Short mmCIF file of C-alpha atoms and ligand atoms in Angstrom, two decimals:
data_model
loop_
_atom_site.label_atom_id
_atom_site.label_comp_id
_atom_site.label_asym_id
_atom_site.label_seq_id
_atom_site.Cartn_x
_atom_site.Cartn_y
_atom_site.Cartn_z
CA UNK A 1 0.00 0.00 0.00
CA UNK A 2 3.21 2.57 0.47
CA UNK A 3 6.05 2.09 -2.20
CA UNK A 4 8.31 0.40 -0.31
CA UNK A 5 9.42 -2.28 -2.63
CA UNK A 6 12.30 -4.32 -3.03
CA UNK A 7 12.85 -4.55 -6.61
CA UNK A 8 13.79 -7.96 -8.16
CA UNK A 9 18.00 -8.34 -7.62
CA UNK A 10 19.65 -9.65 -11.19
CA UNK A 11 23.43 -9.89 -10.34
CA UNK A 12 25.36 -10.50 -13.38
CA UNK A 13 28.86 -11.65 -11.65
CA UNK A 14 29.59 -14.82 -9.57
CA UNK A 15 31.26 -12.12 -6.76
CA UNK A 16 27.77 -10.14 -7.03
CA UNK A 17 25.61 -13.35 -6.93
CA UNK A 18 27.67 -14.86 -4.16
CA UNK A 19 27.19 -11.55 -2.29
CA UNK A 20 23.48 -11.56 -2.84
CA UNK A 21 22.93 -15.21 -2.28
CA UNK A 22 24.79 -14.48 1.24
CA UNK A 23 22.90 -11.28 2.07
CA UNK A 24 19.31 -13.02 0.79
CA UNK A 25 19.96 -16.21 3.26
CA UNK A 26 21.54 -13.57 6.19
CA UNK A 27 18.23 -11.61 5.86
CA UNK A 28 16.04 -14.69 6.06
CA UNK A 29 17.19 -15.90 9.52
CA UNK A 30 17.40 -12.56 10.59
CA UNK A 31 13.52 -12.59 10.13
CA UNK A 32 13.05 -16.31 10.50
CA UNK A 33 14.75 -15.73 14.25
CA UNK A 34 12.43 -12.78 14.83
CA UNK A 35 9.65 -14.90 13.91
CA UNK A 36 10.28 -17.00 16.47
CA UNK A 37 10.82 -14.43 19.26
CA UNK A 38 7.72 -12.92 18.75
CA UNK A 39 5.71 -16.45 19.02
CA UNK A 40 7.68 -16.79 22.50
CA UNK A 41 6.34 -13.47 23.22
CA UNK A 42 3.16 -13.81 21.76
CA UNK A 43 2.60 -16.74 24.15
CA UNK A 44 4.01 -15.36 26.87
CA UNK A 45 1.51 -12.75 26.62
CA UNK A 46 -1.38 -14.56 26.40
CA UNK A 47 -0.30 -16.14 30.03
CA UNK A 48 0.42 -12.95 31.38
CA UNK A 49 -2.84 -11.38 30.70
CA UNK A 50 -4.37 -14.53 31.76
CA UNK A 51 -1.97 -14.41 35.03
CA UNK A 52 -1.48 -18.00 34.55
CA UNK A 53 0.78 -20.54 32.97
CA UNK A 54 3.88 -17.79 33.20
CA UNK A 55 5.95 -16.76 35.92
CA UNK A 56 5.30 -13.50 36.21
CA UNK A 57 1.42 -12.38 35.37
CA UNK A 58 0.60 -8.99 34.90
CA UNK A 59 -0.74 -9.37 38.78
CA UNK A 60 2.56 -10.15 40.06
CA UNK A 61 6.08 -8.88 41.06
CA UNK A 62 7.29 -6.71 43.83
CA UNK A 63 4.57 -3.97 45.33
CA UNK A 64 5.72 -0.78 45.10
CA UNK A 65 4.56 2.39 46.34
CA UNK A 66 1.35 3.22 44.14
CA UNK A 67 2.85 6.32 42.07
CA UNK A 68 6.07 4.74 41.71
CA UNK A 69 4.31 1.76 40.26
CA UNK A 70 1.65 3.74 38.12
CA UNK A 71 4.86 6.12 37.12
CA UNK A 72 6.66 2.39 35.80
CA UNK A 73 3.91 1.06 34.32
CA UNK A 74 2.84 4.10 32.03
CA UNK A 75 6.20 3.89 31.15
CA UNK A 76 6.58 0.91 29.56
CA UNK A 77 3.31 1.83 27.52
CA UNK A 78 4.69 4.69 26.27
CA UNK A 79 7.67 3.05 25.54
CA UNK A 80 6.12 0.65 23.16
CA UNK A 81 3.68 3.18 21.93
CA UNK A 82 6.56 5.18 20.73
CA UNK A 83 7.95 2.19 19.52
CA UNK A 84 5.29 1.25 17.49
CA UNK A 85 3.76 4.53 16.09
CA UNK A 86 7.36 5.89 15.33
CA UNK A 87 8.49 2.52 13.60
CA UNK A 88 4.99 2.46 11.64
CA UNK A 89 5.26 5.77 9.99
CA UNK A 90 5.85 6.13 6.01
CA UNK A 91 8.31 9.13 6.55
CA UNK A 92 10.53 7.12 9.44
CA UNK A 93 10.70 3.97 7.34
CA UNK A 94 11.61 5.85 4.46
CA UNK A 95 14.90 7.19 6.05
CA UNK A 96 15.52 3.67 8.25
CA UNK A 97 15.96 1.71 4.96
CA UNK A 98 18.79 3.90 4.06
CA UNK A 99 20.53 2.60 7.04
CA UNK A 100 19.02 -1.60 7.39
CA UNK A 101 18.05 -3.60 3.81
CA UNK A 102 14.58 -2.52 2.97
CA UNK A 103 14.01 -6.59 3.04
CA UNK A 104 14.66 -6.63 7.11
CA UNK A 105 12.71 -3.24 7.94
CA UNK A 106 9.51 -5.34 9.29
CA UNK A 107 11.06 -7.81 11.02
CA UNK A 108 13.52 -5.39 12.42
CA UNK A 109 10.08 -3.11 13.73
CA UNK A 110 9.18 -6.59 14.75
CA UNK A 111 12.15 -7.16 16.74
CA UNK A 112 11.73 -3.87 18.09
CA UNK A 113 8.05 -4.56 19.73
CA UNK A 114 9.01 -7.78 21.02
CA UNK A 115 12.16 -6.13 22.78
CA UNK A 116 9.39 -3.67 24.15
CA UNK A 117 6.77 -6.03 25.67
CA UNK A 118 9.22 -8.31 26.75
CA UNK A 119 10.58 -5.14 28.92
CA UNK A 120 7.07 -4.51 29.98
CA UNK A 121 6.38 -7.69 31.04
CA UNK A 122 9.40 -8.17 33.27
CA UNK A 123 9.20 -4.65 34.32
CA UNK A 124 5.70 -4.63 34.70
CA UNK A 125 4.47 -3.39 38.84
CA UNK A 126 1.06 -4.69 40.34
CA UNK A 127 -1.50 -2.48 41.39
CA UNK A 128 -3.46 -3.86 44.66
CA UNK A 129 -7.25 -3.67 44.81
CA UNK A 130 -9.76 -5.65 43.01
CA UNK A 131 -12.20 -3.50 40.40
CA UNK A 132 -14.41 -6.55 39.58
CA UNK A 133 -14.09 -10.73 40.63
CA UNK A 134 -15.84 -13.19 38.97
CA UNK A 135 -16.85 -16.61 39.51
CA UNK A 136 -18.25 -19.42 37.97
CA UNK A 137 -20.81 -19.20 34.58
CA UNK A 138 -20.02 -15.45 34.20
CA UNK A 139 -15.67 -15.90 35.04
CA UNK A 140 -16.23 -19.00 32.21
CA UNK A 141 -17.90 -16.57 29.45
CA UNK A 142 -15.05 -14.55 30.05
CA UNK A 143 -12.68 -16.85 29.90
CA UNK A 144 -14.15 -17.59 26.17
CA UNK A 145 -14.19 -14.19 25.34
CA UNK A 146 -10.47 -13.79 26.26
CA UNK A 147 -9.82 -17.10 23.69
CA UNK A 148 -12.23 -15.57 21.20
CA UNK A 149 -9.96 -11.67 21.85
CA UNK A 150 -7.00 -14.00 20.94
CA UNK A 151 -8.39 -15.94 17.87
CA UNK A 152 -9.91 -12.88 16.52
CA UNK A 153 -6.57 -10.75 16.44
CA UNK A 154 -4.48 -14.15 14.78
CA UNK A 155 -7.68 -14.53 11.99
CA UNK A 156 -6.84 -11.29 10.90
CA UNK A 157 -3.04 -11.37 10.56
CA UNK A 158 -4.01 -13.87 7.98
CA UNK A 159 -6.64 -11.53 6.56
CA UNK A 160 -4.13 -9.39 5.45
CA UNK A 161 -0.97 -11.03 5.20
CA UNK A 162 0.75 -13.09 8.29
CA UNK A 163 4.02 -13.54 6.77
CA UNK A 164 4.62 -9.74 5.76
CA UNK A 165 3.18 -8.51 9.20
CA UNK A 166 5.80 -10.52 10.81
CA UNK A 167 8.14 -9.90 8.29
CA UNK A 168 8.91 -12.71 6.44
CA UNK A 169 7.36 -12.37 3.41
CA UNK A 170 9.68 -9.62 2.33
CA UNK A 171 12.93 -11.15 3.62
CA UNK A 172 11.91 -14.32 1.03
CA UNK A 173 11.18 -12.20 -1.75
CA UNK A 174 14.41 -11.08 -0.92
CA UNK A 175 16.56 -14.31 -0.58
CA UNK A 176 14.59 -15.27 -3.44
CA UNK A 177 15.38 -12.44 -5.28
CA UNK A 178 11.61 -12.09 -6.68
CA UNK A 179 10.28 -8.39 -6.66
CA UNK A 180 8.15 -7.64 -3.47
CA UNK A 181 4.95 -5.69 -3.52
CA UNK A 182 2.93 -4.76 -0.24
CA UNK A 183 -0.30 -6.84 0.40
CA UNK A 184 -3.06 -5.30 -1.25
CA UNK A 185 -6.05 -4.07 0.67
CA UNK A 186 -8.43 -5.98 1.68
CA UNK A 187 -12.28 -6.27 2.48
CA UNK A 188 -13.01 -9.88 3.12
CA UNK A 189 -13.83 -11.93 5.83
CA UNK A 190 -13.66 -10.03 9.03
CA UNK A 191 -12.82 -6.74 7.14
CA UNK A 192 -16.12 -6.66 5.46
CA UNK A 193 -17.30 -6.37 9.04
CA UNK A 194 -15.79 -3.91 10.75
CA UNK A 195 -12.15 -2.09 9.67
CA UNK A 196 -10.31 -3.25 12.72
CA UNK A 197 -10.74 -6.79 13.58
CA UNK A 198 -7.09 -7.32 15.17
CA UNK A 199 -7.12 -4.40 16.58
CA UNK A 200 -10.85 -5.31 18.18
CA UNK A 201 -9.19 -8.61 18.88
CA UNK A 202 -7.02 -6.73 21.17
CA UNK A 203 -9.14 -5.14 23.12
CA UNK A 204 -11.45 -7.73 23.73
CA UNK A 205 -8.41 -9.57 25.18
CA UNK A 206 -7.55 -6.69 27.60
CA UNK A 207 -10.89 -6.28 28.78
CA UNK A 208 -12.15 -9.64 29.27
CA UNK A 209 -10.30 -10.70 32.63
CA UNK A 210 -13.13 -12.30 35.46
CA UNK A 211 -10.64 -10.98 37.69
CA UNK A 212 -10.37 -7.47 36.95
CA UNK A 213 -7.38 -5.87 39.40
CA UNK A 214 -6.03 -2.45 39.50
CA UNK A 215 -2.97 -2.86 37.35
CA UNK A 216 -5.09 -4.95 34.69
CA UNK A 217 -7.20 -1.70 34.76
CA UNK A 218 -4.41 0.18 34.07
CA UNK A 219 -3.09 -1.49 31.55
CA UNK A 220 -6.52 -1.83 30.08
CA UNK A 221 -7.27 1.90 29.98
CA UNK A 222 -3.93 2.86 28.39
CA UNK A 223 -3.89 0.00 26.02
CA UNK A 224 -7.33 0.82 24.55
CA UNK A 225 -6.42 4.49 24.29
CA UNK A 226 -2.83 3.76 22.53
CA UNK A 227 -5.05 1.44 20.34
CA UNK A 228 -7.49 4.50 19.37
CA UNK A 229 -4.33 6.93 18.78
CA UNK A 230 -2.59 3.95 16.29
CA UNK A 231 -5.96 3.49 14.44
CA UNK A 232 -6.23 6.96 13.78
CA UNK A 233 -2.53 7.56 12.56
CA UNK A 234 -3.34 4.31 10.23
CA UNK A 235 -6.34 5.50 8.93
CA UNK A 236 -4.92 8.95 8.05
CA UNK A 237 -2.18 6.98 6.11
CA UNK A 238 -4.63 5.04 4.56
CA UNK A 239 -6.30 7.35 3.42
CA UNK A 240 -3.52 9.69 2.10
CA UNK A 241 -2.44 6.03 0.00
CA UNK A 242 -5.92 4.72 -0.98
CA UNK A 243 -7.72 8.34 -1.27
CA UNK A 244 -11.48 7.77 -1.71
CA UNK A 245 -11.20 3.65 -1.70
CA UNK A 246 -10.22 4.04 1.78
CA UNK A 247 -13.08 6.87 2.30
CA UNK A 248 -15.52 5.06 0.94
CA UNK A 249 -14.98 1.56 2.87
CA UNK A 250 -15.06 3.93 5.91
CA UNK A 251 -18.38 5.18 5.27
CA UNK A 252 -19.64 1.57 4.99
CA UNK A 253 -17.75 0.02 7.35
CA UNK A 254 -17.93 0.77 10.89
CA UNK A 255 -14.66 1.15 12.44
CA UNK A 256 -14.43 -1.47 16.01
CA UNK A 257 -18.34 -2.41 16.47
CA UNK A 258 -20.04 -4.43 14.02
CA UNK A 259 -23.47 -3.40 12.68
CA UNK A 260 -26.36 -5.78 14.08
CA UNK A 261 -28.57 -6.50 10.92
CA UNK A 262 -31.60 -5.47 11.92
CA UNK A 263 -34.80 -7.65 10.78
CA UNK A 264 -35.97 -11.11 10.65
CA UNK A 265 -34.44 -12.91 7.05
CA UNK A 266 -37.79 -12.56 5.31
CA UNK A 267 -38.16 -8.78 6.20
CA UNK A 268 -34.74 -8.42 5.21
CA UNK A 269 -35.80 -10.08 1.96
CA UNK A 270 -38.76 -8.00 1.43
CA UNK A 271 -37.17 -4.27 1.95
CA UNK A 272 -34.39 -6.28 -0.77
CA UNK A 273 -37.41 -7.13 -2.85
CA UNK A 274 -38.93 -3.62 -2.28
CA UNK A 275 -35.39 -1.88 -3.04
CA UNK A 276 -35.30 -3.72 -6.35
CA UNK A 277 -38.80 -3.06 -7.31
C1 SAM B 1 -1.26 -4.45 12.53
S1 SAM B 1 -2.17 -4.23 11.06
C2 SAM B 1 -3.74 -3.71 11.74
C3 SAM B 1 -4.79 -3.61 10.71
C4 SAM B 1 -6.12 -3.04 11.22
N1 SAM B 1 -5.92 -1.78 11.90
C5 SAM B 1 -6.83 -4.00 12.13
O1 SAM B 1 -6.94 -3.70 13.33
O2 SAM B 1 -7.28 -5.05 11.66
C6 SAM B 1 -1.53 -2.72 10.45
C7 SAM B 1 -1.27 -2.74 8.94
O3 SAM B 1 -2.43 -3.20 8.28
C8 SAM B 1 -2.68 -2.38 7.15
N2 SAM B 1 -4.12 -2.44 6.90
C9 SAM B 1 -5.10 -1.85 7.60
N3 SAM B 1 -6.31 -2.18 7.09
C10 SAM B 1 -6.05 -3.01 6.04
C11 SAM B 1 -6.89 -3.70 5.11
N4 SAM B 1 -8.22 -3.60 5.17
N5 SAM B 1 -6.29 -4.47 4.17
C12 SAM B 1 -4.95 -4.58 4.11
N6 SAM B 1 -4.10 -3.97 4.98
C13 SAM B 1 -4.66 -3.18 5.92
C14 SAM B 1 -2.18 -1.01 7.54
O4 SAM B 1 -1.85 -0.23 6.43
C15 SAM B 1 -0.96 -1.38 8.37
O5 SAM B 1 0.16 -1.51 7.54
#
């Protein structure tokens, strides 16, 4: 959707291929290593949300004074807000790919993020007091919801492209030396729906806890409104890119909360039948 392309390599000497077939493969388990980090930390954070299965939840570690800990923990937010809405920007990556191959800018941004959550998790202070507990039927519908957060976020990376959000795509294209074009936009499956399912995803995973504690609050509440900040930088790229494509899909689409079709299926049919006529 931006032009950052790599453009298909055709090296002419064996010094020039040999450097290219060494820089391709170099690139590749740069990303293919980063690939795996960020599954490590991908499940890791799934436990620590879940404060369970993980050694430290994000209910755990040493109490702290309650500014010091609030001062720590909006901290590490901002860290890998900065992290992430810096990184993301056209005009940043334009000038980072004259210093890294454009092929490793995504999983290097990738590399990045997981550097900054794994800091947050380790770093990460409790905050006592309990904002909501939950037990049995209700704690259990949460619990699903938390799975569904989780499922609904990975769905879409697959919407769109899994392999170039994680990087990989372009470090293959690379090693393969094929020419690389961004994923084009799309409006199937969940994006037909609303124009942020893994971002949705994400906040139905930070909300849905049966035991709702301070600190998850916190995390919650800063979370969703780093979450509103990103979508809005995004959709004001996507919009300078796509012009009215992306303007029109946003008139049609609701942004986070999926319409609820009104009507039984046969009324439905008739205002369809009355629409037509
Ligand atoms: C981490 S993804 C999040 C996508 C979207 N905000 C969501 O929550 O589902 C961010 C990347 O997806 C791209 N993107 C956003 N909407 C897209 C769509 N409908 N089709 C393809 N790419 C999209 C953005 O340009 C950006 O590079």
């Amino acid at each position: 959707m931006s032009s950052l392309t790599t453009p298909a390599a055709q090296p002419t000497d064996p010094a020039t291929r040999l450097r290219t077939t060494a820089s391709g493969v170099a690139v590749l388990g740069y990303a293919a290593t980063v690939y795996v980090l960020f599954l490590c930390v991908l499940g890791y954070a799934v436990g620590f949300f879940a404060g369970l299965g993980v050694p430290k939840g994000i209910d755990d570690g040493p109490r702290v004074p309650l500014p010091v800990a609030v001062g720590v923990d909006l901290l590490l937010l901002l860290v890998f807000a900065v992290q992430h809405t810096v990184m993301a920007r056209p005009g940043f990556k334009r000038r980072w790919v004259r210093v890294i191959p454009a092929s490793a800018e995504r999983a290097t941004f990738v590399l990045a993020a997981v550097v900054a959550l794994a800091l947050l998790f380790w770093a990460w202070r409790p905050l006592d007091g309990t904002v909501w507990a939950l037990s049995g039927p209700a704690a259990a519908v949460l619990w699903a919801t938390y799975a569904a957060g989780w499922a609904l976020t990975i769905a879409s990376t697959f919407l769109i492209s899994h392999s170039d959000l994680v990087g990989l795509r372009q470090a293959w294209h690379h090693a393969r030396r094929t020419r690389y074009d961004e994923p084009s936009f799309t409006e199937r499956g969940l994006y037909r729906r609303v124009r942020h399912p893994l971002m949705l995803g994400f906040l139905v995973v930070f909300w849905s806890a049966p035991t709702m504690t301070a600190g998850h609050l916190l995390f919650a509440v800063g979370a969703t409104g780093y979450i509103l900040v990103g979508i809005a930088f995004e959709e004001h790229a996507l919009t300078r890119s796509l012009g009215s494509d992306y303007t029109s899909y946003r008139d049609r689409v609701p942004a986070l909360v999926p319409r609820v079709p009104l009507g039984t299926a046969s009324s439905r049919g008739r205002r369809q039948a009355d629409h037509d006529g």
